[in-house]
Amino acid sequence: DAGVIQSPRHEVTEMGQEVTLRCKPISGHNSLFWYRQTMMRGLELLIYFNNNVPIDDSGMPEDRFSAKMPNASFSTLKIQPSEPRDSAVYFCASSGTQGSQNTIYFGEGSWLTVV
Amino acid sequence: AQSVAQPEDQVNVAEGNPLTVKCTYSVSGNPYLFWYVQYPNRGLQFLLKYITGDNLVKGSYGFEAEFNKSQTSFHLKKPSALVSDSALYFCAVRVPRGGGGNKLTFGTGTQLKVEL
């Protein structure tokens, strides 16, 4: 079975540019999560969706960040404009329909460097 | 609010020896507890979870963890460590229908180093 698929795996961009990260959750999963990992702050939950609806976006750092889930099989995380402090690994994760009991499965991450 | 503490940034173990990676949690209500492992330049891989029932949970790669409600702990253990177990380990908590919703809150991670 395919796991959570993220693209791009690596991106280097210049400050001020728009960055779009993409995620395809595991088929049949109804919860999707975006996490950010940095050395300084560890793993932070940015936003999560249930049935394509954003439930908690309190972790989104500022208005430059936005996330969408237009359908059950696709989500994007956009940063516009990007800044060097946004350099991090961004993980997408998904889980199934049994609520909190379900395991959250992670993608391999998108490694973002903003120069 | 829910939180997880991993008191050790790094644990060093000799191959063949038992290992323990510590985790304590703070939640309102009954927790669901998880362990993940992250190898360099990779995503997080699920190891095991405690939902209910037997306090000793067995997971992937020979790992196990013991849920201790009185000590609010969920330490990860393995009887005999391998060099290939060297990785970053994360403990995480989720509270069913709690204030944290459906989200998973992670500890800061413990780097495990297994040496020959």
PDB file of C-alpha atoms in Angstrom:
ATOM      1  CA  ASP A   1       0.000   0.000   0.000  1.00  0.00           C
ATOM      2  CA  ALA A   2       1.202   3.473  -0.782  1.00  0.00           C
ATOM      3  CA  GLY A   3       1.862   5.581   2.245  1.00  0.00           C
ATOM      4  CA  VAL A   4       1.485   9.320   2.557  1.00  0.00           C
ATOM      5  CA  ILE A   5       3.066  10.901  -0.490  1.00  0.00           C
ATOM      6  CA  GLN A   6       4.655  14.317  -0.331  1.00  0.00           C
ATOM      7  CA  SER A   7       6.197  16.510  -2.989  1.00  0.00           C
ATOM      8  CA  PRO A   8       8.623  17.993  -3.524  1.00  0.00           C
ATOM      9  CA  ARG A   9      11.048  16.049  -1.356  1.00  0.00           C
ATOM     10  CA  HIS A  10      13.557  18.855  -1.444  1.00  0.00           C
ATOM     11  CA  GLU A  11      13.171  22.501  -2.363  1.00  0.00           C
ATOM     12  CA  VAL A  12      15.580  25.384  -2.294  1.00  0.00           C
ATOM     13  CA  THR A  13      14.037  28.766  -2.953  1.00  0.00           C
ATOM     14  CA  GLU A  14      14.897  32.410  -2.599  1.00  0.00           C
ATOM     15  CA  MET A  15      13.425  34.624   0.054  1.00  0.00           C
ATOM     16  CA  GLY A  16      10.201  36.207  -1.100  1.00  0.00           C
ATOM     17  CA  GLN A  17       9.220  33.390  -3.420  1.00  0.00           C
ATOM     18  CA  GLU A  18       6.043  31.375  -3.056  1.00  0.00           C
ATOM     19  CA  VAL A  19       6.416  27.787  -1.928  1.00  0.00           C
ATOM     20  CA  THR A  20       3.753  25.123  -2.377  1.00  0.00           C
ATOM     21  CA  LEU A  21       4.058  21.762  -0.685  1.00  0.00           C
ATOM     22  CA  ARG A  22       1.764  18.944  -1.704  1.00  0.00           C
ATOM     23  CA  CYS A  23       0.394  15.889   0.041  1.00  0.00           C
ATOM     24  CA  LYS A  24      -1.602  12.839  -0.905  1.00  0.00           C
ATOM     25  CA  PRO A  25      -2.893  11.049   2.203  1.00  0.00           C
ATOM     26  CA  ILE A  26      -3.380   7.320   2.507  1.00  0.00           C
ATOM     27  CA  SER A  27      -6.525   6.283   0.656  1.00  0.00           C
ATOM     28  CA  GLY A  28      -9.506   6.041   2.990  1.00  0.00           C
ATOM     29  CA  HIS A  29      -8.012   8.215   5.703  1.00  0.00           C
ATOM     30  CA  ASN A  30     -10.183  11.138   6.746  1.00  0.00           C
ATOM     31  CA  SER A  31      -7.783  13.140   8.920  1.00  0.00           C
ATOM     32  CA  LEU A  32      -4.790  15.002   7.536  1.00  0.00           C
ATOM     33  CA  PHE A  33      -2.106  16.829   9.459  1.00  0.00           C
ATOM     34  CA  TRP A  34       0.702  19.212   8.556  1.00  0.00           C
ATOM     35  CA  TYR A  35       3.682  19.259  10.927  1.00  0.00           C
ATOM     36  CA  ARG A  36       6.898  21.257  10.824  1.00  0.00           C
ATOM     37  CA  GLN A  37      10.185  20.020  12.266  1.00  0.00           C
ATOM     38  CA  THR A  38      13.129  22.237  13.179  1.00  0.00           C
ATOM     39  CA  MET A  39      16.088  21.781  15.470  1.00  0.00           C
ATOM     40  CA  MET A  40      15.001  24.653  17.664  1.00  0.00           C
ATOM     41  CA  ARG A  41      11.289  23.905  18.006  1.00  0.00           C
ATOM     42  CA  GLY A  42      11.034  20.178  17.348  1.00  0.00           C
ATOM     43  CA  LEU A  43       7.802  18.867  15.842  1.00  0.00           C
ATOM     44  CA  GLU A  44       4.996  21.408  15.663  1.00  0.00           C
ATOM     45  CA  LEU A  45       1.476  20.800  14.449  1.00  0.00           C
ATOM     46  CA  LEU A  46       0.579  23.513  11.971  1.00  0.00           C
ATOM     47  CA  ILE A  47      -2.949  22.520  10.987  1.00  0.00           C
ATOM     48  CA  TYR A  48      -5.181  19.505  10.724  1.00  0.00           C
ATOM     49  CA  PHE A  49      -8.240  18.615   8.680  1.00  0.00           C
ATOM     50  CA  ASN A  50     -11.097  16.213   9.299  1.00  0.00           C
ATOM     51  CA  ASN A  51     -13.119  15.224   6.248  1.00  0.00           C
ATOM     52  CA  ASN A  52     -11.409  18.003   4.272  1.00  0.00           C
ATOM     53  CA  VAL A  53     -12.447  20.681   6.785  1.00  0.00           C
ATOM     54  CA  PRO A  54      -9.776  22.589   8.746  1.00  0.00           C
ATOM     55  CA  ILE A  55     -10.332  21.850  12.433  1.00  0.00           C
ATOM     56  CA  ASP A  56      -7.413  23.465  14.183  1.00  0.00           C
ATOM     57  CA  ASP A  57      -5.062  25.931  12.520  1.00  0.00           C
ATOM     58  CA  SER A  58      -3.752  27.480  15.719  1.00  0.00           C
ATOM     59  CA  GLY A  59      -0.259  26.267  14.903  1.00  0.00           C
ATOM     60  CA  MET A  60       0.013  28.150  11.624  1.00  0.00           C
ATOM     61  CA  PRO A  61       2.739  30.663  12.403  1.00  0.00           C
ATOM     62  CA  GLU A  62       1.412  33.672  10.522  1.00  0.00           C
ATOM     63  CA  ASP A  63      -0.647  34.828   7.598  1.00  0.00           C
ATOM     64  CA  ARG A  64       2.087  33.902   5.165  1.00  0.00           C
ATOM     65  CA  PHE A  65       1.102  30.281   5.695  1.00  0.00           C
ATOM     66  CA  SER A  66      -2.066  28.786   4.278  1.00  0.00           C
ATOM     67  CA  ALA A  67      -3.331  25.242   3.803  1.00  0.00           C
ATOM     68  CA  LYS A  68      -6.116  23.775   1.737  1.00  0.00           C
ATOM     69  CA  MET A  69      -7.693  20.394   1.253  1.00  0.00           C
ATOM     70  CA  PRO A  70      -9.920  20.580  -1.815  1.00  0.00           C
ATOM     71  CA  ASN A  71     -10.706  16.855  -1.733  1.00  0.00           C
ATOM     72  CA  ALA A  72     -10.020  13.734   0.275  1.00  0.00           C
ATOM     73  CA  SER A  73      -6.900  12.837  -1.672  1.00  0.00           C
ATOM     74  CA  PHE A  74      -4.990  16.101  -1.857  1.00  0.00           C
ATOM     75  CA  SER A  75      -3.761  18.902   0.351  1.00  0.00           C
ATOM     76  CA  THR A  76      -1.406  21.837  -0.075  1.00  0.00           C
ATOM     77  CA  LEU A  77       0.588  23.963   2.304  1.00  0.00           C
ATOM     78  CA  LYS A  78       1.577  27.300   0.860  1.00  0.00           C
ATOM     79  CA  ILE A  79       4.055  29.866   2.107  1.00  0.00           C
ATOM     80  CA  GLN A  80       3.900  33.282   0.488  1.00  0.00           C
ATOM     81  CA  PRO A  81       6.245  35.080   0.729  1.00  0.00           C
ATOM     82  CA  SER A  82       8.836  32.687   2.076  1.00  0.00           C
ATOM     83  CA  GLU A  83      11.514  33.733   4.560  1.00  0.00           C
ATOM     84  CA  PRO A  84      14.767  32.078   5.654  1.00  0.00           C
ATOM     85  CA  ARG A  85      13.247  31.227   9.056  1.00  0.00           C
ATOM     86  CA  ASP A  86      10.731  29.016   7.251  1.00  0.00           C
ATOM     87  CA  SER A  87      13.544  26.585   6.436  1.00  0.00           C
ATOM     88  CA  ALA A  88      12.471  23.291   7.974  1.00  0.00           C
ATOM     89  CA  VAL A  89      11.162  19.852   7.193  1.00  0.00           C
ATOM     90  CA  TYR A  90       7.434  19.842   6.588  1.00  0.00           C
ATOM     91  CA  PHE A  91       5.617  16.587   7.202  1.00  0.00           C
ATOM     92  CA  CYS A  92       2.191  15.601   6.066  1.00  0.00           C
ATOM     93  CA  ALA A  93       0.439  12.807   7.943  1.00  0.00           C
ATOM     94  CA  SER A  94      -2.918  11.071   7.816  1.00  0.00           C
ATOM     95  CA  SER A  95      -5.063   8.792   9.935  1.00  0.00           C
ATOM     96  CA  GLY A  96      -8.229   6.784   9.548  1.00  0.00           C
ATOM     97  CA  THR A  97     -11.820   6.958  10.613  1.00  0.00           C
ATOM     98  CA  GLN A  98     -11.721   5.666  14.187  1.00  0.00           C
ATOM     99  CA  GLY A  99     -10.806   8.917  15.804  1.00  0.00           C
ATOM    100  CA  SER A 100      -8.064   9.218  18.333  1.00  0.00           C
ATOM    101  CA  GLN A 101      -7.309   5.483  18.476  1.00  0.00           C
ATOM    102  CA  ASN A 102      -5.981   5.509  14.982  1.00  0.00           C
ATOM    103  CA  THR A 103      -2.315   5.676  14.230  1.00  0.00           C
ATOM    104  CA  ILE A 104      -1.096   8.734  12.371  1.00  0.00           C
ATOM    105  CA  TYR A 105       1.135   7.818   9.445  1.00  0.00           C
ATOM    106  CA  PHE A 106       3.735  10.243   8.176  1.00  0.00           C
ATOM    107  CA  GLY A 107       5.128  10.992   4.777  1.00  0.00           C
ATOM    108  CA  GLU A 108       8.841  11.276   4.105  1.00  0.00           C
ATOM    109  CA  GLY A 109       8.745  15.048   4.404  1.00  0.00           C
ATOM    110  CA  SER A 110       9.477  18.055   2.252  1.00  0.00           C
ATOM    111  CA  TRP A 111      12.866  19.551   3.076  1.00  0.00           C
ATOM    112  CA  LEU A 112      12.607  23.298   2.507  1.00  0.00           C
ATOM    113  CA  THR A 113      15.548  25.683   2.410  1.00  0.00           C
ATOM    114  CA  VAL A 114      14.877  29.386   1.933  1.00  0.00           C
ATOM    115  CA  VAL A 115      17.991  31.405   1.099  1.00  0.00           C
TER     116      VAL A 115
ATOM    117  CA  ALA B   1      -3.626  20.979  27.608  1.00  0.00           C
ATOM    118  CA  GLN B   2      -1.725  17.813  26.820  1.00  0.00           C
ATOM    119  CA  SER B   3       2.052  17.522  26.934  1.00  0.00           C
ATOM    120  CA  VAL B   4       4.813  14.974  26.721  1.00  0.00           C
ATOM    121  CA  ALA B   5       8.261  15.071  28.278  1.00  0.00           C
ATOM    122  CA  GLN B   6      11.288  13.127  27.152  1.00  0.00           C
ATOM    123  CA  PRO B   7      13.846  13.980  29.819  1.00  0.00           C
ATOM    124  CA  GLU B   8      16.901  12.661  27.978  1.00  0.00           C
ATOM    125  CA  ASP B   9      18.181  14.311  24.827  1.00  0.00           C
ATOM    126  CA  GLN B  10      20.457  11.358  24.179  1.00  0.00           C
ATOM    127  CA  VAL B  11      20.792   7.780  25.377  1.00  0.00           C
ATOM    128  CA  ASN B  12      23.917   5.743  24.743  1.00  0.00           C
ATOM    129  CA  VAL B  13      23.823   1.958  24.931  1.00  0.00           C
ATOM    130  CA  ALA B  14      26.196  -0.831  24.028  1.00  0.00           C
ATOM    131  CA  GLU B  15      24.955  -3.316  21.476  1.00  0.00           C
ATOM    132  CA  GLY B  16      23.380  -6.317  23.154  1.00  0.00           C
ATOM    133  CA  ASN B  17      22.458  -4.412  26.279  1.00  0.00           C
ATOM    134  CA  PRO B  18      18.882  -3.518  27.182  1.00  0.00           C
ATOM    135  CA  LEU B  19      17.726  -0.016  26.368  1.00  0.00           C
ATOM    136  CA  THR B  20      15.149   2.305  27.853  1.00  0.00           C
ATOM    137  CA  VAL B  21      13.948   5.604  26.433  1.00  0.00           C
ATOM    138  CA  LYS B  22      11.871   7.549  28.922  1.00  0.00           C
ATOM    139  CA  CYS B  23       8.594   9.358  28.391  1.00  0.00           C
ATOM    140  CA  THR B  24       6.152  10.992  30.783  1.00  0.00           C
ATOM    141  CA  TYR B  25       2.895  12.681  29.900  1.00  0.00           C
ATOM    142  CA  SER B  26       0.410  15.172  31.263  1.00  0.00           C
ATOM    143  CA  VAL B  27      -3.207  15.079  30.129  1.00  0.00           C
ATOM    144  CA  SER B  28      -6.734  15.555  31.372  1.00  0.00           C
ATOM    145  CA  GLY B  29      -8.419  12.229  30.874  1.00  0.00           C
ATOM    146  CA  ASN B  30      -7.194   8.894  29.622  1.00  0.00           C
ATOM    147  CA  PRO B  31      -4.351   9.142  27.138  1.00  0.00           C
ATOM    148  CA  TYR B  32      -3.588   7.323  23.948  1.00  0.00           C
ATOM    149  CA  LEU B  33       0.199   7.009  23.789  1.00  0.00           C
ATOM    150  CA  PHE B  34       2.461   6.419  20.801  1.00  0.00           C
ATOM    151  CA  TRP B  35       6.124   5.884  19.983  1.00  0.00           C
ATOM    152  CA  TYR B  36       7.671   6.824  16.655  1.00  0.00           C
ATOM    153  CA  VAL B  37      11.192   6.439  15.308  1.00  0.00           C
ATOM    154  CA  GLN B  38      12.925   8.731  12.840  1.00  0.00           C
ATOM    155  CA  TYR B  39      15.999   7.663  10.923  1.00  0.00           C
ATOM    156  CA  PRO B  40      18.236  10.338   9.356  1.00  0.00           C
ATOM    157  CA  ASN B  41      16.580  12.212   6.513  1.00  0.00           C
ATOM    158  CA  ARG B  42      13.411  10.145   6.815  1.00  0.00           C
ATOM    159  CA  GLY B  43       9.880  10.601   8.052  1.00  0.00           C
ATOM    160  CA  LEU B  44       8.502   9.314  11.337  1.00  0.00           C
ATOM    161  CA  GLN B  45       7.741   5.615  11.492  1.00  0.00           C
ATOM    162  CA  PHE B  46       5.152   4.222  13.865  1.00  0.00           C
ATOM    163  CA  LEU B  47       6.526   1.749  16.439  1.00  0.00           C
ATOM    164  CA  LEU B  48       3.709   1.024  18.869  1.00  0.00           C
ATOM    165  CA  LYS B  49       0.757   2.473  20.738  1.00  0.00           C
ATOM    166  CA  TYR B  50      -1.201   2.079  23.942  1.00  0.00           C
ATOM    167  CA  ILE B  51      -4.939   2.549  23.747  1.00  0.00           C
ATOM    168  CA  THR B  52      -6.372   0.372  26.492  1.00  0.00           C
ATOM    169  CA  GLY B  53      -5.941  -3.054  28.075  1.00  0.00           C
ATOM    170  CA  ASP B  54      -2.621  -4.686  28.843  1.00  0.00           C
ATOM    171  CA  ASN B  55      -0.126  -2.145  30.118  1.00  0.00           C
ATOM    172  CA  LEU B  56       2.727  -3.815  28.245  1.00  0.00           C
ATOM    173  CA  VAL B  57       2.547  -3.094  24.551  1.00  0.00           C
ATOM    174  CA  LYS B  58       4.696  -4.849  21.964  1.00  0.00           C
ATOM    175  CA  GLY B  59       5.605  -3.196  18.699  1.00  0.00           C
ATOM    176  CA  SER B  60       7.851  -3.305  15.686  1.00  0.00           C
ATOM    177  CA  TYR B  61      11.517  -4.347  15.640  1.00  0.00           C
ATOM    178  CA  GLY B  62      11.364  -5.969  19.096  1.00  0.00           C
ATOM    179  CA  PHE B  63      10.417  -2.793  20.921  1.00  0.00           C
ATOM    180  CA  GLU B  64       7.922  -2.684  23.751  1.00  0.00           C
ATOM    181  CA  ALA B  65       6.577  -0.037  26.090  1.00  0.00           C
ATOM    182  CA  GLU B  66       4.920  -0.106  29.467  1.00  0.00           C
ATOM    183  CA  PHE B  67       2.062   2.185  30.368  1.00  0.00           C
ATOM    184  CA  ASN B  68       2.177   3.230  34.015  1.00  0.00           C
ATOM    185  CA  LYS B  69      -0.820   5.319  34.963  1.00  0.00           C
ATOM    186  CA  SER B  70       0.309   6.127  38.496  1.00  0.00           C
ATOM    187  CA  GLN B  71       3.635   7.445  37.257  1.00  0.00           C
ATOM    188  CA  THR B  72       2.145   8.900  34.058  1.00  0.00           C
ATOM    189  CA  SER B  73       4.913   7.225  32.098  1.00  0.00           C
ATOM    190  CA  PHE B  74       5.237   5.273  28.876  1.00  0.00           C
ATOM    191  CA  HIS B  75       8.878   4.203  28.629  1.00  0.00           C
ATOM    192  CA  LEU B  76      10.144   2.488  25.494  1.00  0.00           C
ATOM    193  CA  LYS B  77      12.251  -0.630  26.001  1.00  0.00           C
ATOM    194  CA  LYS B  78      14.133  -3.274  24.099  1.00  0.00           C
ATOM    195  CA  PRO B  79      15.864  -6.264  25.709  1.00  0.00           C
ATOM    196  CA  SER B  80      18.876  -6.267  23.409  1.00  0.00           C
ATOM    197  CA  ALA B  81      19.888  -3.179  21.442  1.00  0.00           C
ATOM    198  CA  LEU B  82      21.236  -3.252  17.900  1.00  0.00           C
ATOM    199  CA  VAL B  83      23.469  -0.708  16.202  1.00  0.00           C
ATOM    200  CA  SER B  84      20.689  -0.331  13.626  1.00  0.00           C
ATOM    201  CA  ASP B  85      18.356   0.938  16.396  1.00  0.00           C
ATOM    202  CA  SER B  86      20.345   4.167  16.474  1.00  0.00           C
ATOM    203  CA  ALA B  87      17.812   6.871  15.585  1.00  0.00           C
ATOM    204  CA  LEU B  88      15.649   9.645  17.005  1.00  0.00           C
ATOM    205  CA  TYR B  89      12.705   8.435  19.062  1.00  0.00           C
ATOM    206  CA  PHE B  90       9.552  10.418  19.729  1.00  0.00           C
ATOM    207  CA  CYS B  91       6.858   9.817  22.303  1.00  0.00           C
ATOM    208  CA  ALA B  92       3.435  11.288  21.575  1.00  0.00           C
ATOM    209  CA  VAL B  93       0.041  11.610  23.253  1.00  0.00           C
ATOM    210  CA  ARG B  94      -3.494  11.998  22.046  1.00  0.00           C
ATOM    211  CA  VAL B  95      -6.581  12.519  24.207  1.00  0.00           C
ATOM    212  CA  PRO B  96      -9.821  11.022  22.922  1.00  0.00           C
ATOM    213  CA  ARG B  97     -12.459  13.739  22.597  1.00  0.00           C
ATOM    214  CA  GLY B  98     -10.322  15.950  24.788  1.00  0.00           C
ATOM    215  CA  GLY B  99      -9.416  19.580  24.493  1.00  0.00           C
ATOM    216  CA  GLY B 100      -6.623  18.666  22.148  1.00  0.00           C
ATOM    217  CA  GLY B 101      -9.052  17.263  19.636  1.00  0.00           C
ATOM    218  CA  ASN B 102      -7.693  14.699  17.297  1.00  0.00           C
ATOM    219  CA  LYS B 103      -4.138  15.944  17.251  1.00  0.00           C
ATOM    220  CA  LEU B 104      -0.968  14.193  18.340  1.00  0.00           C
ATOM    221  CA  THR B 105       1.365  16.109  20.662  1.00  0.00           C
ATOM    222  CA  PHE B 106       5.010  15.081  20.496  1.00  0.00           C
ATOM    223  CA  GLY B 107       7.862  15.151  22.940  1.00  0.00           C
ATOM    224  CA  THR B 108      11.163  16.746  21.996  1.00  0.00           C
ATOM    225  CA  GLY B 109      12.736  13.472  20.962  1.00  0.00           C
ATOM    226  CA  THR B 110      15.547  11.300  22.331  1.00  0.00           C
ATOM    227  CA  GLN B 111      18.545  10.439  20.219  1.00  0.00           C
ATOM    228  CA  LEU B 112      19.468   6.809  20.761  1.00  0.00           C
ATOM    229  CA  LYS B 113      23.022   5.791  19.978  1.00  0.00           C
ATOM    230  CA  VAL B 114      23.916   2.124  20.077  1.00  0.00           C
ATOM    231  CA  GLU B 115      27.626   1.382  19.900  1.00  0.00           C
ATOM    232  CA  LEU B 116      29.588  -1.795  19.327  1.00  0.00           C
TER     233      LEU B 116
END
